Amino acid sequence: MDQLRPDQVAGLREIYGLFDFSGAGRMDSRALGAVLRTVGVDVSESELSALIAQLSVGSSAGDASIDQEEFIHLMASVMADADPEEEADSSFQAFDVDADGRVGAEDLRVAAASLGIELDAAACAEMLEEVAAKPERGASREEFCAAALQG
């Protein structure tokens, strides 16, 4: 975690909170897989199970989940190995659900829903206002990636 800036740690804590579906302070393999796939890390269920077993060394036997600090530690190593442009492009592809070359409001809603996050039309419109020159048309690959790289 030493290599992460405070704003990155805060962002990871926020992401963790979104994916701690039970609110119990534990993230299960399904949620961890969704997060990793969103940032372009292709991981199988067996790899996820092994990763969680490795990370949650101090947890009780049979606990197939990780806590927030374990998640941040994992994501720090993922981020250290990542190529930012490649990650942004991979994220664009994941969010361009209809593969039309733009991320629109419906793309955002569907992609978020696949991750267990419910976004309403107003939230999607607000996100697009932030990144797209013509929000009603959605964000182009360039706009989306530029916003992703800004952090």
CSV table of N, CA and C in Angstrom, one decimal:
chain,number,residue,atom,x,y,z
A,1,MET,N,0.8,-1.2,0.0
A,1,MET,CA,0.0,0.0,0.0
A,1,MET,C,0.9,1.3,0.0
A,2,ASP,N,2.1,1.1,0.3
A,2,ASP,CA,3.0,2.3,0.4
A,2,ASP,C,3.1,3.0,-1.0
A,3,GLN,N,2.9,2.2,-2.1
A,3,GLN,CA,3.1,2.9,-3.4
A,3,GLN,C,1.8,3.6,-3.9
A,4,LEU,N,0.7,3.5,-3.1
A,4,LEU,CA,-0.5,4.2,-3.5
A,4,LEU,C,-0.6,5.6,-2.8
A,5,ARG,N,-1.1,6.5,-3.6
A,5,ARG,CA,-1.4,7.9,-3.1
A,5,ARG,C,-2.6,7.8,-2.2
A,6,PRO,N,-2.8,8.8,-1.3
A,6,PRO,CA,-4.0,8.8,-0.4
A,6,PRO,C,-5.3,8.8,-1.2
A,7,ASP,N,-5.3,9.5,-2.3
A,7,ASP,CA,-6.6,9.5,-3.1
A,7,ASP,C,-6.9,8.2,-3.8
A,8,GLN,N,-5.8,7.4,-4.1
A,8,GLN,CA,-6.0,6.1,-4.7
A,8,GLN,C,-6.6,5.1,-3.6
A,9,VAL,N,-6.0,5.2,-2.4
A,9,VAL,CA,-6.5,4.4,-1.3
A,9,VAL,C,-7.9,4.7,-1.0
A,10,ALA,N,-8.3,6.0,-1.0
A,10,ALA,CA,-9.7,6.4,-0.7
A,10,ALA,C,-10.6,5.9,-1.8
A,11,GLY,N,-10.1,5.9,-3.1
A,11,GLY,CA,-10.9,5.4,-4.2
A,11,GLY,C,-11.2,3.9,-4.1
A,12,LEU,N,-10.1,3.2,-3.7
A,12,LEU,CA,-10.2,1.7,-3.5
A,12,LEU,C,-11.2,1.4,-2.3
A,13,ARG,N,-11.1,2.2,-1.3
A,13,ARG,CA,-12.0,2.0,-0.1
A,13,ARG,C,-13.5,2.2,-0.6
A,14,GLU,N,-13.7,3.2,-1.4
A,14,GLU,CA,-15.0,3.4,-2.0
A,14,GLU,C,-15.5,2.3,-2.8
A,15,ILE,N,-14.6,1.8,-3.7
A,15,ILE,CA,-15.0,0.6,-4.6
A,15,ILE,C,-15.3,-0.6,-3.7
A,16,TYR,N,-14.5,-0.8,-2.7
A,16,TYR,CA,-14.7,-1.9,-1.8
A,16,TYR,C,-16.1,-1.8,-1.2
A,17,GLY,N,-16.5,-0.6,-0.7
A,17,GLY,CA,-17.8,-0.5,-0.1
A,17,GLY,C,-18.9,-0.8,-1.1
A,18,LEU,N,-18.7,-0.4,-2.4
A,18,LEU,CA,-19.8,-0.7,-3.4
A,18,LEU,C,-19.9,-2.2,-3.6
A,19,PHE,N,-18.9,-3.0,-3.4
A,19,PHE,CA,-18.9,-4.4,-3.7
A,19,PHE,C,-19.0,-5.3,-2.5
A,20,ASP,N,-19.0,-4.7,-1.3
A,20,ASP,CA,-19.3,-5.4,-0.1
A,20,ASP,C,-20.8,-5.5,0.1
A,21,PHE,N,-21.4,-6.4,-0.8
A,21,PHE,CA,-22.8,-6.5,-0.9
A,21,PHE,C,-23.6,-6.7,0.4
A,22,SER,N,-23.0,-7.5,1.3
A,22,SER,CA,-23.6,-7.9,2.5
A,22,SER,C,-23.5,-6.8,3.6
A,23,GLY,N,-22.5,-5.9,3.4
A,23,GLY,CA,-22.2,-4.9,4.4
A,23,GLY,C,-21.5,-5.5,5.6
A,24,ALA,N,-20.9,-6.7,5.5
A,24,ALA,CA,-20.3,-7.3,6.6
A,24,ALA,C,-18.8,-7.1,6.7
A,25,GLY,N,-18.3,-6.2,5.8
A,25,GLY,CA,-16.8,-6.0,5.8
A,25,GLY,C,-16.0,-7.1,5.1
A,26,ARG,N,-16.7,-7.9,4.3
A,26,ARG,CA,-16.0,-8.9,3.5
A,26,ARG,C,-16.5,-8.9,2.1
A,27,MET,N,-15.6,-9.1,1.1
A,27,MET,CA,-15.9,-9.2,-0.3
A,27,MET,C,-15.7,-10.6,-0.7
A,28,ASP,N,-16.8,-11.2,-1.3
A,28,ASP,CA,-16.7,-12.6,-1.8
A,28,ASP,C,-16.0,-12.7,-3.2
A,29,SER,N,-15.8,-13.9,-3.6
A,29,SER,CA,-15.1,-14.1,-4.9
A,29,SER,C,-15.9,-13.6,-6.1
A,30,ARG,N,-17.2,-13.6,-6.0
A,30,ARG,CA,-18.0,-13.1,-7.1
A,30,ARG,C,-17.8,-11.6,-7.3
A,31,ALA,N,-17.8,-10.9,-6.2
A,31,ALA,CA,-17.6,-9.4,-6.2
A,31,ALA,C,-16.1,-9.1,-6.6
A,32,LEU,N,-15.2,-9.8,-6.1
A,32,LEU,CA,-13.8,-9.6,-6.4
A,32,LEU,C,-13.6,-9.8,-7.9
A,33,GLY,N,-14.1,-10.9,-8.4
A,33,GLY,CA,-14.0,-11.2,-9.8
A,33,GLY,C,-14.6,-10.1,-10.7
A,34,ALA,N,-15.7,-9.5,-10.3
A,34,ALA,CA,-16.3,-8.4,-11.0
A,34,ALA,C,-15.4,-7.2,-11.1
A,35,VAL,N,-14.8,-6.9,-9.9
A,35,VAL,CA,-13.9,-5.7,-9.9
A,35,VAL,C,-12.7,-6.0,-10.8
A,36,LEU,N,-12.1,-7.1,-10.6
A,36,LEU,CA,-10.9,-7.4,-11.4
A,36,LEU,C,-11.2,-7.4,-12.9
A,37,ARG,N,-12.3,-8.0,-13.3
A,37,ARG,CA,-12.6,-8.0,-14.7
A,37,ARG,C,-12.9,-6.6,-15.3
A,38,THR,N,-13.5,-5.8,-14.4
A,38,THR,CA,-13.7,-4.4,-14.9
A,38,THR,C,-12.4,-3.6,-15.2
A,39,VAL,N,-11.4,-4.0,-14.4
A,39,VAL,CA,-10.1,-3.3,-14.7
A,39,VAL,C,-9.2,-4.1,-15.7
A,40,GLY,N,-9.8,-5.1,-16.3
A,40,GLY,CA,-9.1,-5.8,-17.4
A,40,GLY,C,-8.3,-7.0,-17.0
A,41,VAL,N,-8.5,-7.5,-15.7
A,41,VAL,CA,-7.8,-8.6,-15.3
A,41,VAL,C,-8.7,-9.8,-15.5
A,42,ASP,N,-8.3,-10.7,-16.4
A,42,ASP,CA,-9.1,-11.9,-16.7
A,42,ASP,C,-8.7,-13.0,-15.8
A,43,VAL,N,-9.7,-13.4,-14.9
A,43,VAL,CA,-9.4,-14.4,-13.9
A,43,VAL,C,-10.5,-15.4,-13.8
A,44,SER,N,-10.1,-16.7,-13.7
A,44,SER,CA,-11.1,-17.8,-13.6
A,44,SER,C,-11.6,-17.9,-12.2
A,45,GLU,N,-12.7,-18.7,-12.0
A,45,GLU,CA,-13.2,-18.9,-10.7
A,45,GLU,C,-12.2,-19.6,-9.8
A,46,SER,N,-11.4,-20.6,-10.4
A,46,SER,CA,-10.4,-21.3,-9.6
A,46,SER,C,-9.3,-20.4,-9.2
A,47,GLU,N,-8.9,-19.5,-10.1
A,47,GLU,CA,-7.8,-18.5,-9.8
A,47,GLU,C,-8.3,-17.6,-8.7
A,48,LEU,N,-9.6,-17.2,-8.7
A,48,LEU,CA,-10.1,-16.3,-7.7
A,48,LEU,C,-10.1,-17.0,-6.3
A,49,SER,N,-10.5,-18.3,-6.3
A,49,SER,CA,-10.5,-19.0,-5.0
A,49,SER,C,-9.1,-19.1,-4.5
A,50,ALA,N,-8.1,-19.4,-5.3
A,50,ALA,CA,-6.8,-19.5,-4.9
A,50,ALA,C,-6.3,-18.2,-4.4
A,51,LEU,N,-6.6,-17.1,-5.1
A,51,LEU,CA,-6.2,-15.8,-4.7
A,51,LEU,C,-6.8,-15.4,-3.3
A,52,ILE,N,-8.0,-15.6,-3.1
A,52,ILE,CA,-8.7,-15.3,-1.9
A,52,ILE,C,-8.1,-16.1,-0.7
A,53,ALA,N,-7.8,-17.4,-1.0
A,53,ALA,CA,-7.2,-18.3,0.0
A,53,ALA,C,-5.8,-17.7,0.4
A,54,GLN,N,-5.1,-17.2,-0.6
A,54,GLN,CA,-3.7,-16.7,-0.3
A,54,GLN,C,-3.8,-15.4,0.4
A,55,LEU,N,-4.8,-14.5,0.1
A,55,LEU,CA,-4.9,-13.2,0.7
A,55,LEU,C,-5.4,-13.3,2.1
A,56,SER,N,-6.4,-14.1,2.4
A,56,SER,CA,-7.0,-14.2,3.7
A,56,SER,C,-6.4,-15.2,4.6
A,57,VAL,N,-5.1,-15.1,4.7
A,57,VAL,CA,-4.4,-16.1,5.5
A,57,VAL,C,-4.9,-16.2,7.0
A,58,GLY,N,-5.2,-15.0,7.6
A,58,GLY,CA,-5.6,-15.0,9.0
A,58,GLY,C,-7.0,-15.3,9.2
A,59,SER,N,-7.8,-15.5,8.2
A,59,SER,CA,-9.3,-15.7,8.3
A,59,SER,C,-9.6,-17.2,8.6
A,60,SER,N,-10.8,-17.4,9.1
A,60,SER,CA,-11.2,-18.7,9.4
A,60,SER,C,-11.3,-19.6,8.2
A,61,ALA,N,-11.1,-20.9,8.5
A,61,ALA,CA,-11.1,-21.9,7.4
A,61,ALA,C,-12.5,-21.8,6.7
A,62,GLY,N,-12.5,-21.9,5.4
A,62,GLY,CA,-13.7,-21.9,4.6
A,62,GLY,C,-14.3,-20.5,4.4
A,63,ASP,N,-13.6,-19.5,4.8
A,63,ASP,CA,-14.1,-18.1,4.6
A,63,ASP,C,-13.6,-17.7,3.2
A,64,ALA,N,-14.5,-17.7,2.2
A,64,ALA,CA,-14.1,-17.4,0.8
A,64,ALA,C,-14.3,-15.9,0.6
A,65,SER,N,-13.7,-15.1,1.4
A,65,SER,CA,-13.9,-13.6,1.2
A,65,SER,C,-12.6,-12.9,1.7
A,66,ILE,N,-12.5,-11.6,1.3
A,66,ILE,CA,-11.4,-10.8,1.8
A,66,ILE,C,-11.9,-9.6,2.5
A,67,ASP,N,-11.1,-9.0,3.4
A,67,ASP,CA,-11.5,-7.8,4.0
A,67,ASP,C,-10.9,-6.6,3.2
A,68,GLN,N,-11.2,-5.4,3.6
A,68,GLN,CA,-10.9,-4.2,2.9
A,68,GLN,C,-9.4,-4.0,2.7
A,69,GLU,N,-8.6,-4.3,3.8
A,69,GLU,CA,-7.1,-4.1,3.7
A,69,GLU,C,-6.5,-5.2,2.7
A,70,GLU,N,-7.1,-6.4,2.7
A,70,GLU,CA,-6.6,-7.4,1.8
A,70,GLU,C,-6.9,-7.0,0.4
A,71,PHE,N,-8.1,-6.4,0.2
A,71,PHE,CA,-8.5,-5.9,-1.1
A,71,PHE,C,-7.5,-4.8,-1.6
A,72,ILE,N,-7.2,-3.8,-0.8
A,72,ILE,CA,-6.4,-2.7,-1.1
A,72,ILE,C,-5.0,-3.2,-1.4
A,73,HIS,N,-4.5,-4.2,-0.7
A,73,HIS,CA,-3.2,-4.8,-0.9
A,73,HIS,C,-3.1,-5.4,-2.3
A,74,LEU,N,-4.2,-6.2,-2.6
A,74,LEU,CA,-4.3,-6.9,-3.9
A,74,LEU,C,-4.3,-5.8,-5.0
A,75,MET,N,-5.2,-4.8,-4.9
A,75,MET,CA,-5.3,-3.9,-6.0
A,75,MET,C,-4.1,-3.0,-6.1
A,76,ALA,N,-3.3,-2.8,-5.1
A,76,ALA,CA,-2.0,-2.1,-5.2
A,76,ALA,C,-1.1,-2.8,-6.1
A,77,SER,N,-1.0,-4.2,-6.0
A,77,SER,CA,-0.2,-4.9,-6.8
A,77,SER,C,-0.7,-5.0,-8.3
A,78,VAL,N,-2.0,-5.0,-8.4
A,78,VAL,CA,-2.6,-5.0,-9.8
A,78,VAL,C,-2.3,-3.7,-10.4
A,79,MET,N,-2.5,-2.6,-9.7
A,79,MET,CA,-2.2,-1.3,-10.2
A,79,MET,C,-0.7,-1.0,-10.6
A,80,ALA,N,0.1,-1.6,-9.8
A,80,ALA,CA,1.6,-1.5,-10.0
A,80,ALA,C,2.0,-2.2,-11.3
A,81,ASP,N,1.3,-3.2,-11.7
A,81,ASP,CA,1.6,-4.0,-12.9
A,81,ASP,C,0.9,-3.5,-14.1
A,82,ALA,N,0.0,-2.6,-13.9
A,82,ALA,CA,-1.0,-2.2,-15.0
A,82,ALA,C,-0.4,-1.2,-15.9
A,83,ASP,N,-0.7,-1.3,-17.2
A,83,ASP,CA,-0.4,-0.2,-18.2
A,83,ASP,C,-1.7,0.6,-18.2
A,84,PRO,N,-1.6,1.9,-17.8
A,84,PRO,CA,-2.8,2.7,-17.7
A,84,PRO,C,-3.6,2.8,-19.0
A,85,GLU,N,-3.0,3.0,-20.1
A,85,GLU,CA,-3.7,3.1,-21.4
A,85,GLU,C,-4.4,1.8,-21.7
A,86,GLU,N,-3.8,0.7,-21.5
A,86,GLU,CA,-4.4,-0.6,-21.8
A,86,GLU,C,-5.6,-0.8,-20.8
A,87,GLU,N,-5.4,-0.4,-19.6
A,87,GLU,CA,-6.5,-0.6,-18.6
A,87,GLU,C,-7.7,0.3,-19.0
A,88,ALA,N,-7.4,1.5,-19.4
A,88,ALA,CA,-8.5,2.4,-19.8
A,88,ALA,C,-9.2,1.9,-21.0
A,89,ASP,N,-8.5,1.4,-22.0
A,89,ASP,CA,-9.1,0.8,-23.2
A,89,ASP,C,-9.9,-0.5,-22.9
A,90,SER,N,-9.4,-1.3,-22.0
A,90,SER,CA,-10.1,-2.5,-21.6
A,90,SER,C,-11.4,-2.1,-20.8
A,91,SER,N,-11.4,-1.1,-20.0
A,91,SER,CA,-12.6,-0.6,-19.3
A,91,SER,C,-13.6,-0.1,-20.3
A,92,PHE,N,-13.1,0.7,-21.3
A,92,PHE,CA,-14.0,1.2,-22.3
A,92,PHE,C,-14.7,0.0,-23.0
A,93,GLN,N,-14.0,-1.0,-23.4
A,93,GLN,CA,-14.6,-2.2,-24.0
A,93,GLN,C,-15.7,-2.8,-23.1
A,94,ALA,N,-15.4,-2.9,-21.9
A,94,ALA,CA,-16.3,-3.5,-20.9
A,94,ALA,C,-17.6,-2.6,-20.8
A,95,PHE,N,-17.5,-1.3,-20.8
A,95,PHE,CA,-18.6,-0.4,-20.7
A,95,PHE,C,-19.4,-0.2,-22.0
A,96,ASP,N,-18.7,-0.4,-23.1
A,96,ASP,CA,-19.4,-0.2,-24.4
A,96,ASP,C,-20.2,-1.5,-24.7
A,97,VAL,N,-21.3,-1.6,-23.9
A,97,VAL,CA,-22.1,-2.9,-24.0
A,97,VAL,C,-22.6,-3.2,-25.3
A,98,ASP,N,-23.1,-2.2,-26.0
A,98,ASP,CA,-23.7,-2.4,-27.4
A,98,ASP,C,-22.7,-2.3,-28.5
A,99,ALA,N,-21.4,-2.2,-28.1
A,99,ALA,CA,-20.3,-2.2,-29.1
A,99,ALA,C,-20.4,-1.2,-30.3
A,100,ASP,N,-21.0,0.0,-30.0
A,100,ASP,CA,-21.2,1.0,-31.0
A,100,ASP,C,-20.1,2.0,-31.0
A,101,GLY,N,-19.0,1.8,-30.2
A,101,GLY,CA,-17.9,2.8,-30.2
A,101,GLY,C,-18.1,4.0,-29.3
A,102,ARG,N,-19.2,4.0,-28.5
A,102,ARG,CA,-19.5,5.1,-27.6
A,102,ARG,C,-20.1,4.4,-26.3
A,103,VAL,N,-19.8,5.1,-25.2
A,103,VAL,CA,-20.4,4.6,-23.9
A,103,VAL,C,-21.6,5.6,-23.6
A,104,GLY,N,-22.8,5.2,-23.8
A,104,GLY,CA,-24.0,6.0,-23.5
A,104,GLY,C,-24.6,5.7,-22.1
A,105,ALA,N,-25.7,6.3,-21.8
A,105,ALA,CA,-26.3,6.2,-20.5
A,105,ALA,C,-26.8,4.7,-20.3
A,106,GLU,N,-27.3,4.1,-21.3
A,106,GLU,CA,-27.8,2.7,-21.2
A,106,GLU,C,-26.6,1.8,-21.0
A,107,ASP,N,-25.5,2.0,-21.7
A,107,ASP,CA,-24.3,1.2,-21.5
A,107,ASP,C,-23.8,1.3,-20.1
A,108,LEU,N,-23.8,2.5,-19.5
A,108,LEU,CA,-23.4,2.7,-18.1
A,108,LEU,C,-24.3,1.9,-17.2
A,109,ARG,N,-25.6,2.0,-17.4
A,109,ARG,CA,-26.6,1.4,-16.5
A,109,ARG,C,-26.4,-0.1,-16.6
A,110,VAL,N,-26.3,-0.7,-17.8
A,110,VAL,CA,-26.2,-2.1,-17.9
A,110,VAL,C,-24.9,-2.7,-17.4
A,111,ALA,N,-23.8,-2.0,-17.7
A,111,ALA,CA,-22.5,-2.4,-17.2
A,111,ALA,C,-22.4,-2.3,-15.6
A,112,ALA,N,-23.0,-1.3,-15.1
A,112,ALA,CA,-23.0,-1.2,-13.6
A,112,ALA,C,-23.9,-2.3,-13.0
A,113,ALA,N,-25.0,-2.5,-13.6
A,113,ALA,CA,-25.9,-3.6,-13.1
A,113,ALA,C,-25.2,-4.9,-13.1
A,114,SER,N,-24.4,-5.2,-14.1
A,114,SER,CA,-23.6,-6.5,-14.2
A,114,SER,C,-22.6,-6.6,-13.1
A,115,LEU,N,-22.3,-5.4,-12.5
A,115,LEU,CA,-21.4,-5.4,-11.3
A,115,LEU,C,-22.1,-5.3,-10.0
A,116,GLY,N,-23.4,-5.4,-10.1
A,116,GLY,CA,-24.2,-5.3,-8.8
A,116,GLY,C,-24.5,-3.9,-8.4
A,117,ILE,N,-24.3,-2.9,-9.2
A,117,ILE,CA,-24.5,-1.5,-8.9
A,117,ILE,C,-25.7,-1.0,-9.7
A,118,GLU,N,-26.7,-0.4,-9.0
A,118,GLU,CA,-27.8,0.2,-9.6
A,118,GLU,C,-27.6,1.7,-9.9
A,119,LEU,N,-27.7,2.1,-11.1
A,119,LEU,CA,-27.6,3.5,-11.5
A,119,LEU,C,-28.9,4.0,-12.1
A,120,ASP,N,-29.4,5.1,-11.7
A,120,ASP,CA,-30.6,5.7,-12.3
A,120,ASP,C,-30.1,6.6,-13.5
A,121,ALA,N,-31.1,7.0,-14.3
A,121,ALA,CA,-30.9,7.8,-15.5
A,121,ALA,C,-30.1,9.1,-15.1
A,122,ALA,N,-30.5,9.7,-14.0
A,122,ALA,CA,-29.8,11.0,-13.6
A,122,ALA,C,-28.4,10.8,-13.3
A,123,ALA,N,-28.0,9.7,-12.6
A,123,ALA,CA,-26.6,9.4,-12.3
A,123,ALA,C,-25.8,9.1,-13.6
A,124,CYS,N,-26.4,8.4,-14.5
A,124,CYS,CA,-25.7,8.1,-15.8
A,124,CYS,C,-25.5,9.4,-16.6
A,125,ALA,N,-26.5,10.3,-16.6
A,125,ALA,CA,-26.4,11.6,-17.3
A,125,ALA,C,-25.4,12.4,-16.7
A,126,GLU,N,-25.3,12.5,-15.4
A,126,GLU,CA,-24.3,13.3,-14.7
A,126,GLU,C,-22.9,12.8,-15.0
A,127,MET,N,-22.7,11.5,-15.0
A,127,MET,CA,-21.4,10.9,-15.4
A,127,MET,C,-21.0,11.3,-16.8
A,128,LEU,N,-21.9,11.2,-17.7
A,128,LEU,CA,-21.6,11.6,-19.1
A,128,LEU,C,-21.4,13.1,-19.3
A,129,GLU,N,-22.0,13.9,-18.5
A,129,GLU,CA,-21.8,15.4,-18.6
A,129,GLU,C,-20.4,15.7,-18.2
A,130,GLU,N,-19.8,14.9,-17.3
A,130,GLU,CA,-18.4,15.1,-16.8
A,130,GLU,C,-17.4,14.8,-17.9
A,131,VAL,N,-17.7,13.8,-18.8
A,131,VAL,CA,-16.6,13.3,-19.7
A,131,VAL,C,-16.9,13.5,-21.2
A,132,ALA,N,-18.1,13.7,-21.6
A,132,ALA,CA,-18.4,13.7,-23.0
A,132,ALA,C,-18.7,15.1,-23.5
A,133,ALA,N,-18.2,15.5,-24.7
A,133,ALA,CA,-18.5,16.8,-25.3
A,133,ALA,C,-20.0,16.9,-25.7
A,134,LYS,N,-20.6,15.7,-26.1
A,134,LYS,CA,-22.0,15.7,-26.4
A,134,LYS,C,-22.6,14.5,-25.6
A,135,PRO,N,-22.9,14.8,-24.3
A,135,PRO,CA,-23.3,13.7,-23.4
A,135,PRO,C,-24.5,12.9,-23.9
A,136,GLU,N,-25.4,13.5,-24.7
A,136,GLU,CA,-26.6,12.8,-25.2
A,136,GLU,C,-26.2,11.7,-26.2
A,137,ARG,N,-25.0,11.8,-26.8
A,137,ARG,CA,-24.5,10.8,-27.7
A,137,ARG,C,-23.6,9.8,-27.0
A,138,GLY,N,-23.2,10.1,-25.8
A,138,GLY,CA,-22.3,9.2,-25.1
A,138,GLY,C,-20.9,9.6,-25.2
A,139,ALA,N,-20.0,8.9,-24.5
A,139,ALA,CA,-18.6,9.2,-24.5
A,139,ALA,C,-17.9,8.4,-25.5
A,140,SER,N,-17.1,9.0,-26.4
A,140,SER,CA,-16.3,8.3,-27.3
A,140,SER,C,-15.2,7.5,-26.6
A,141,ARG,N,-14.5,6.7,-27.3
A,141,ARG,CA,-13.4,5.9,-26.7
A,141,ARG,C,-12.3,6.9,-26.2
A,142,GLU,N,-12.0,8.0,-27.0
A,142,GLU,CA,-11.0,8.9,-26.5
A,142,GLU,C,-11.5,9.7,-25.3
A,143,GLU,N,-12.7,10.1,-25.2
A,143,GLU,CA,-13.2,10.8,-24.1
A,143,GLU,C,-13.2,9.9,-22.8
A,144,PHE,N,-13.7,8.7,-23.0
A,144,PHE,CA,-13.8,7.8,-21.9
A,144,PHE,C,-12.4,7.5,-21.4
A,145,CYS,N,-11.5,7.2,-22.2
A,145,CYS,CA,-10.1,6.8,-21.8
A,145,CYS,C,-9.4,8.0,-21.2
A,146,ALA,N,-9.6,9.2,-21.7
A,146,ALA,CA,-9.0,10.4,-21.1
A,146,ALA,C,-9.5,10.6,-19.7
A,147,ALA,N,-10.8,10.4,-19.5
A,147,ALA,CA,-11.4,10.6,-18.2
A,147,ALA,C,-10.8,9.5,-17.2
A,148,ALA,N,-10.7,8.3,-17.7
A,148,ALA,CA,-10.2,7.2,-16.9
A,148,ALA,C,-8.7,7.4,-16.5
A,149,LEU,N,-8.0,8.0,-17.4
A,149,LEU,CA,-6.5,8.2,-17.1
A,149,LEU,C,-6.3,9.4,-16.2
A,150,GLN,N,-7.3,10.3,-16.1
A,150,GLN,CA,-7.2,11.5,-15.2
A,150,GLN,C,-7.4,11.0,-13.8
A,151,GLY,N,-8.1,9.9,-13.6
A,151,GLY,CA,-8.3,9.4,-12.2
A,151,GLY,C,-9.4,10.0,-11.6
